[in-house]
C-alpha positions as a Markdown table, in Angstrom:
| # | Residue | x | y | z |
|---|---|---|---|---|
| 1 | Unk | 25.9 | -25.2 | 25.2 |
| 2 | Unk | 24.6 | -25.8 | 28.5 |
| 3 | Unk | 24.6 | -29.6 | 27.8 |
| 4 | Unk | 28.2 | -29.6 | 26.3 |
| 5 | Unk | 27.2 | -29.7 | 22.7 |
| 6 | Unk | 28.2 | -27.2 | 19.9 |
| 7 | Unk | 26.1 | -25.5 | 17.9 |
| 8 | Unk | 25.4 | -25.6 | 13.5 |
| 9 | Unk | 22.9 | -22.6 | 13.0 |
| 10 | Unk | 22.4 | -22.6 | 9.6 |
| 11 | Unk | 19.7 | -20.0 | 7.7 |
| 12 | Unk | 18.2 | -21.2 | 4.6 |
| 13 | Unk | 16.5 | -17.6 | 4.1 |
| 14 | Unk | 13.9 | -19.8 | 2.2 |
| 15 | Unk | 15.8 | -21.5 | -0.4 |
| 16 | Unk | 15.3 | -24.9 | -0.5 |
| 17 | Unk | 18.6 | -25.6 | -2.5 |
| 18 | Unk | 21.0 | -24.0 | 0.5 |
| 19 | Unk | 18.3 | -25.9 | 2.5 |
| 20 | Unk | 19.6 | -29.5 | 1.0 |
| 21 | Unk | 22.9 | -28.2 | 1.3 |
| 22 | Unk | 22.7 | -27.8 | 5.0 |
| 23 | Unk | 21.5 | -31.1 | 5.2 |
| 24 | Unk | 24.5 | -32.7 | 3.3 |
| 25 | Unk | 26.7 | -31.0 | 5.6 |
| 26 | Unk | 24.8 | -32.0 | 8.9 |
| 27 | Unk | 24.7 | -35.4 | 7.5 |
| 28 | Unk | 29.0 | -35.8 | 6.4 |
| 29 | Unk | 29.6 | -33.1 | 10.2 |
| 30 | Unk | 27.7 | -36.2 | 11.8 |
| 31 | Unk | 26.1 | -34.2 | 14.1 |
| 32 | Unk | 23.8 | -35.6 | 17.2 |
| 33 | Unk | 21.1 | -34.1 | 16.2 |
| 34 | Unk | 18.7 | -31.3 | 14.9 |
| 35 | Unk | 16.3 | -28.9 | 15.6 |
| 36 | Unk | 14.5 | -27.3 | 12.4 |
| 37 | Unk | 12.3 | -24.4 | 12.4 |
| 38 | Unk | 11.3 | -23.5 | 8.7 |
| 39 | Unk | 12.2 | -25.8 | 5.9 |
| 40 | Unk | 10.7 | -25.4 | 1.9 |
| 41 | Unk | 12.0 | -29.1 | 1.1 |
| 42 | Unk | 9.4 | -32.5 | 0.8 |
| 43 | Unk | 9.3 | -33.7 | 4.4 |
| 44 | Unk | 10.6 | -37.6 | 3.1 |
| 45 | Unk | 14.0 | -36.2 | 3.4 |
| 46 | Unk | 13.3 | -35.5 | 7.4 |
| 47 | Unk | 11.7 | -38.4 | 8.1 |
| 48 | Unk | 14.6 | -40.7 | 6.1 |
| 49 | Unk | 17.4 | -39.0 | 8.3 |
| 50 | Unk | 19.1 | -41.5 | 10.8 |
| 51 | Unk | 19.2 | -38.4 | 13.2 |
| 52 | Unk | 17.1 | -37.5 | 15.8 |
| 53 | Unk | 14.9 | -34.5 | 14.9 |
| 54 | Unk | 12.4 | -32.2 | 16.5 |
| 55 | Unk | 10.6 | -29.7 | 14.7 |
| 56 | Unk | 9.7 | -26.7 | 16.1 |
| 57 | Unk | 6.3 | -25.5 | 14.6 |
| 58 | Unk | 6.0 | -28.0 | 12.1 |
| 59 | Unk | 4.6 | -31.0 | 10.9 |
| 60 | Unk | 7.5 | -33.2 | 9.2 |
| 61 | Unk | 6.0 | -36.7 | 9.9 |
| 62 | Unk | 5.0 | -39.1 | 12.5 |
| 63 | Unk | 8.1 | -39.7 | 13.5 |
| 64 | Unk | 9.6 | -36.5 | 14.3 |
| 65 | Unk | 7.5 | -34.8 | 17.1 |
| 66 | Unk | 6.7 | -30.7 | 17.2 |
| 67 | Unk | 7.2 | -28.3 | 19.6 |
| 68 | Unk | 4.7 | -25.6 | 19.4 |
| 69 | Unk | 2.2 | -23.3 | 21.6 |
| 70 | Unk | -1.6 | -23.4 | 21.8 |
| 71 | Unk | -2.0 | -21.5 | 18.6 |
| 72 | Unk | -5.8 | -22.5 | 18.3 |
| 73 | Unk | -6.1 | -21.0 | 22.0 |
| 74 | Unk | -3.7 | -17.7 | 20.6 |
| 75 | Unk | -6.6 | -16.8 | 17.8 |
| 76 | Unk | -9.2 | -17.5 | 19.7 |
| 77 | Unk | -8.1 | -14.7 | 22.1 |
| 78 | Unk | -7.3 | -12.4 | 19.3 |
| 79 | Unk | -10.6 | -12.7 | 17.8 |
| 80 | Unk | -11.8 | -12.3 | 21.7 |
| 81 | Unk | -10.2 | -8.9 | 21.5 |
| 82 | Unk | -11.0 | -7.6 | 18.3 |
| 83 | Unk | -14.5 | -8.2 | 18.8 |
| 84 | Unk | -14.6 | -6.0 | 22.0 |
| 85 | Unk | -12.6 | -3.3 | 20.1 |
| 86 | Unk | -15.7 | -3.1 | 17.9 |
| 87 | Unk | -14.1 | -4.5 | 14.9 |
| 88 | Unk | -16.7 | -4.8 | 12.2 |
| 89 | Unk | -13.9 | -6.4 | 9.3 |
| 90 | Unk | -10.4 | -8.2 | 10.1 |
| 91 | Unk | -7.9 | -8.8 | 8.1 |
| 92 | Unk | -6.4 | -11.9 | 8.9 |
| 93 | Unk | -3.0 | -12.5 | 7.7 |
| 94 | Unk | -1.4 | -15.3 | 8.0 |
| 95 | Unk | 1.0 | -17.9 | 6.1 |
| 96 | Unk | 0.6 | -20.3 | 3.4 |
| 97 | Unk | -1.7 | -22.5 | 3.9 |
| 98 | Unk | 0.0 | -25.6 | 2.0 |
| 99 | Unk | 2.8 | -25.3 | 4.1 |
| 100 | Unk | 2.2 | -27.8 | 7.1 |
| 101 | Unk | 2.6 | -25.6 | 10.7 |
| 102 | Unk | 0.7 | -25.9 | 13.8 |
| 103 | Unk | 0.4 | -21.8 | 13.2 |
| 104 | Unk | -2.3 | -22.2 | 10.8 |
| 105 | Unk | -4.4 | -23.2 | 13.3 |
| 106 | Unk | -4.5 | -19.7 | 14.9 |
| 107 | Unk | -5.5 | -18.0 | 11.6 |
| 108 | Unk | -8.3 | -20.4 | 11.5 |
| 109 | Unk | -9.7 | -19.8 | 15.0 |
| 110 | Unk | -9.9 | -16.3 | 14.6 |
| 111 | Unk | -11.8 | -16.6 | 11.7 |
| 112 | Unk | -14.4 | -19.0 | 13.1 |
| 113 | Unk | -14.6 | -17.2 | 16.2 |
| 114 | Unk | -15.2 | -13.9 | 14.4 |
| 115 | Unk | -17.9 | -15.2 | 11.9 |
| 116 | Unk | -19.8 | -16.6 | 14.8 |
| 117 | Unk | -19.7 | -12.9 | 16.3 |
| 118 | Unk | -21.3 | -11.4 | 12.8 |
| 119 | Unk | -17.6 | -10.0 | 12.1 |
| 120 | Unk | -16.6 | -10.0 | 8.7 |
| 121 | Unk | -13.5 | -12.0 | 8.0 |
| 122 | Unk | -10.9 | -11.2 | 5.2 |
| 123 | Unk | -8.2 | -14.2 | 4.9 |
| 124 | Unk | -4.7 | -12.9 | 3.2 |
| 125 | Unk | -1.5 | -14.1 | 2.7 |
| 126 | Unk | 1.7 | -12.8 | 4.3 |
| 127 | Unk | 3.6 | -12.3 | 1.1 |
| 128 | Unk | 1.2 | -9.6 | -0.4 |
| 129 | Unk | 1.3 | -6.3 | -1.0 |
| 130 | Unk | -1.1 | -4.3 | 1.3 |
| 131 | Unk | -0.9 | -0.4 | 0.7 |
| 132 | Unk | -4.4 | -0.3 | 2.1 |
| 133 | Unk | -6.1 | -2.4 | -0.9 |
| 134 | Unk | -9.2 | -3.2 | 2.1 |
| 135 | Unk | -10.5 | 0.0 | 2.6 |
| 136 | Unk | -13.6 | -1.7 | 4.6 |
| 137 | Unk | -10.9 | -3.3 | 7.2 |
| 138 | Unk | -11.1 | -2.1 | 10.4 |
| 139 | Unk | -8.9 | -4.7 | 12.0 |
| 140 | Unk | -6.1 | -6.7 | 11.5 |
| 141 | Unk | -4.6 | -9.8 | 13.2 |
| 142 | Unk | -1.2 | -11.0 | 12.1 |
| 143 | Unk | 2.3 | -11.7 | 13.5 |
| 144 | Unk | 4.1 | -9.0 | 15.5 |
| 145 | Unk | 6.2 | -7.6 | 12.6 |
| 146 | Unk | 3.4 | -7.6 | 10.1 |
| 147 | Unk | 1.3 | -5.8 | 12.9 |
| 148 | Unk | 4.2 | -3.3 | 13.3 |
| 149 | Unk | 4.3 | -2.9 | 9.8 |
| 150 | Unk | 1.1 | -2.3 | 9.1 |
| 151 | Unk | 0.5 | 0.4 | 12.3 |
| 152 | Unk | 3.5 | 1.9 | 10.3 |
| 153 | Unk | 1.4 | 2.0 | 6.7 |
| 154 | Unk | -2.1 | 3.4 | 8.7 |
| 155 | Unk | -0.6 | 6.1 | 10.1 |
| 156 | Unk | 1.2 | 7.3 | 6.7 |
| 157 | Unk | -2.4 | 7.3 | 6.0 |
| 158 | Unk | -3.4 | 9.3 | 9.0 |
| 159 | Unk | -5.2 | 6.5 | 10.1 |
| 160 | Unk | -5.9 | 6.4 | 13.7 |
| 161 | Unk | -4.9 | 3.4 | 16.0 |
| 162 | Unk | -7.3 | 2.0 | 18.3 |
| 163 | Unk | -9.8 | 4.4 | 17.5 |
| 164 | Unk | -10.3 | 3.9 | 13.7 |
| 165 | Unk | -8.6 | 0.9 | 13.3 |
| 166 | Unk | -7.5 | -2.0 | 15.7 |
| 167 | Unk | -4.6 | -4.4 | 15.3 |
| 168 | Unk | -3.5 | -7.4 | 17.3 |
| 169 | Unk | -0.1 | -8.9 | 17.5 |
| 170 | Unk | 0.9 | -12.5 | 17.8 |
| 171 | Unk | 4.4 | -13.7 | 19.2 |
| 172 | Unk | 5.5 | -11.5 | 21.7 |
| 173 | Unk | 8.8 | -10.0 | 20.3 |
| 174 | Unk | 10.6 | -7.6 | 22.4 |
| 175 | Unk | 9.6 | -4.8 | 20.1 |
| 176 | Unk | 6.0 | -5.2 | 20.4 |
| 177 | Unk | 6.4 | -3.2 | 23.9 |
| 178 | Unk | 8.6 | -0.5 | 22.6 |
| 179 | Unk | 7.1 | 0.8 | 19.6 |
| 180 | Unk | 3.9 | 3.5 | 20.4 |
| 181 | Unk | 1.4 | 3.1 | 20.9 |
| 182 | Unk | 3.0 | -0.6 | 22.4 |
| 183 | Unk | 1.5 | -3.6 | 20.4 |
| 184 | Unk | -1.9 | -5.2 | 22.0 |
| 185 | Unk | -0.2 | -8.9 | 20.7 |
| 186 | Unk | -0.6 | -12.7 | 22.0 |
| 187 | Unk | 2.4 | -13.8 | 23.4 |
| 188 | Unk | 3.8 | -17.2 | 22.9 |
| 189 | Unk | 5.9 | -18.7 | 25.7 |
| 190 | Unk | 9.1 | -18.6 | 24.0 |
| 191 | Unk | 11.6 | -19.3 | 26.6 |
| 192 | Unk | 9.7 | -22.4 | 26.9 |
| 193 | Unk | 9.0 | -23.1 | 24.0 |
| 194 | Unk | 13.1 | -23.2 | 23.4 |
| 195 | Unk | 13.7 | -25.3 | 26.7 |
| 196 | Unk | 11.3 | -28.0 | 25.7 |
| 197 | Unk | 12.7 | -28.2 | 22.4 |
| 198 | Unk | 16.5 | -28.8 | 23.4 |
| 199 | Unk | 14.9 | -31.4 | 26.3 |
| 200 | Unk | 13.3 | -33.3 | 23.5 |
| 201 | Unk | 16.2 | -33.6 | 21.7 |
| 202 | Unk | 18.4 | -34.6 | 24.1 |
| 203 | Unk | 15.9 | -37.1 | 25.7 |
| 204 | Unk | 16.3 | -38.4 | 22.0 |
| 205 | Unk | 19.9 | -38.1 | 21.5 |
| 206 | Unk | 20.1 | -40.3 | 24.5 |
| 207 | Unk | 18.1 | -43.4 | 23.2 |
| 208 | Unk | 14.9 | -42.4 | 24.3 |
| 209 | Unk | 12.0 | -43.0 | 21.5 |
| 210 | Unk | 10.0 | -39.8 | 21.5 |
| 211 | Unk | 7.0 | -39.2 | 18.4 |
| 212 | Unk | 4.6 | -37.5 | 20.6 |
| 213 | Unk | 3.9 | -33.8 | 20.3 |
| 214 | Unk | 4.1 | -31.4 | 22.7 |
| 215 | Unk | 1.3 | -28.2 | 22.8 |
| 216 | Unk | 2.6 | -25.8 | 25.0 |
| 217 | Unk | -0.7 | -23.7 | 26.3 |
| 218 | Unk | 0.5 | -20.5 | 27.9 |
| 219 | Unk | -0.3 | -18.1 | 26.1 |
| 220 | Unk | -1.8 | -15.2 | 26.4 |
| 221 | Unk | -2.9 | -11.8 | 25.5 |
| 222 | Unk | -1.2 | -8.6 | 26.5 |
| 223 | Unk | -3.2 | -5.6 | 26.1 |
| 224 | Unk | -1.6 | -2.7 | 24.2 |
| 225 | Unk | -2.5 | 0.7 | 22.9 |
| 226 | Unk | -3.7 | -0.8 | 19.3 |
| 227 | Unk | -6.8 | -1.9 | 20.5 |
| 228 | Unk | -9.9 | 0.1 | 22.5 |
| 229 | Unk | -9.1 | 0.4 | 25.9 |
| 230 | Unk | -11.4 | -1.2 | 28.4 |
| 231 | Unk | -14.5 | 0.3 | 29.5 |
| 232 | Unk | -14.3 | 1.9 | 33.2 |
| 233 | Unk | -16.2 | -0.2 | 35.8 |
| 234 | Unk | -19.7 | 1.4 | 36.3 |
């Protein structure tokens, strides 16, 4: 709005069929452009759009570029964290693996970065059913709403969070800090993320030729109450 354009924001809610349908009536709206943040249909149909595109936190060809954060650099300090909480078995839930995001690559830092440190590793998928089916987890890292979620599920459970069990966050959602104890998370740059995505796009809507990715690398961890505090200073 800021740059005098109007806005189409359209929610497939993971359908792929209202997902083509959006895309029909972007293409007859003839609009500038597009930013797309999820999609469930065969990247071809991206890349054969005479529209400029950016994708933000995904991979839809080499001609489209993504926006996305240091996500490798995100896991890395979750698995950093976890590790001093004591954390003997993680849960590590992420998304599907086939579908092509940059935010795999957090998922799979973690895990390295654990294994190294003797720390058991147990890879899931966000669209299963948990109800505490890995008794021998004592950790979890995930996004912030899974997180929340499953603080929610351990303490039906009476169990206690840091001390039995230790969760990190990733994102940085507003709620993370209101919910108690406040969620230790890694926090993505969003703001920026969203300001570099609509100055890509415009750079593009103006003629410019732009295929090059952009990895955003501020991000960092924010210390909550869902992981062991740190040791006083002897």
């Amino acid at each position: 709005n800021q740059q005098g354009y109007r806005i189409f924001l359209c929610n497939a809610v993971g359908d792929g069929v209202r997902e083509q349908e959006y895309l029909s009536m972007l293409r007859q709206n003839k609009v500038d452009g597009i930013i797309i943040a999820t999609h469930m249909l065969e990247t071809s149909l991206y890349e054969s759009l005479d529209l400029p595109i950016v994708a933000l936190d995904l991979e839809l060809g080499e001609s489209i570029p993504t926006v996305c954060a240091d996500h490798e650099k995100g896991g890395r300090l979750a698995a950093q964290e976890l590790i001093r909480s004591g954390c003997r078995c993680v849960l590590n839930v992420g998304g599907n693996m086939d579908v092509k995001t940059p935010s795999i690559r957090r998922y799979r830092a973690c895990e390295v970065m654990l294994q190294e440190a003797g720390v058991d590793c147990i890879n899931a998928c966000l669209e299963q059913e948990f109800n505490r089916q890995y008794p021998q987890a004592d950790g979890l890292f995930s996004t912030d709403l899974i997180a929340l979620n499953a603080m929610k599920l351990l303490n039906t459970h009476g169990v206690n969070v840091p001390d039995a069990f230790s969760i990190v966050g990733y994102d940085g959602v507003e709620i993370s800090s209101l919910c108690t104890p406040a969620l230790t998370h890694v926090r993505q740059p969003l703001q920026q993320l969203a300001d570099v995505c609509v100055q890509t796009l415009v750079r593009k809507m103006q003629g410019e030729s732009l295929t090059k990715n952009v990895i955003l690398e501020d991000v960092e961890l924010v210390r909550g109450g869902t992981t062991r505090p740190m040791a006083d200073p002897v």
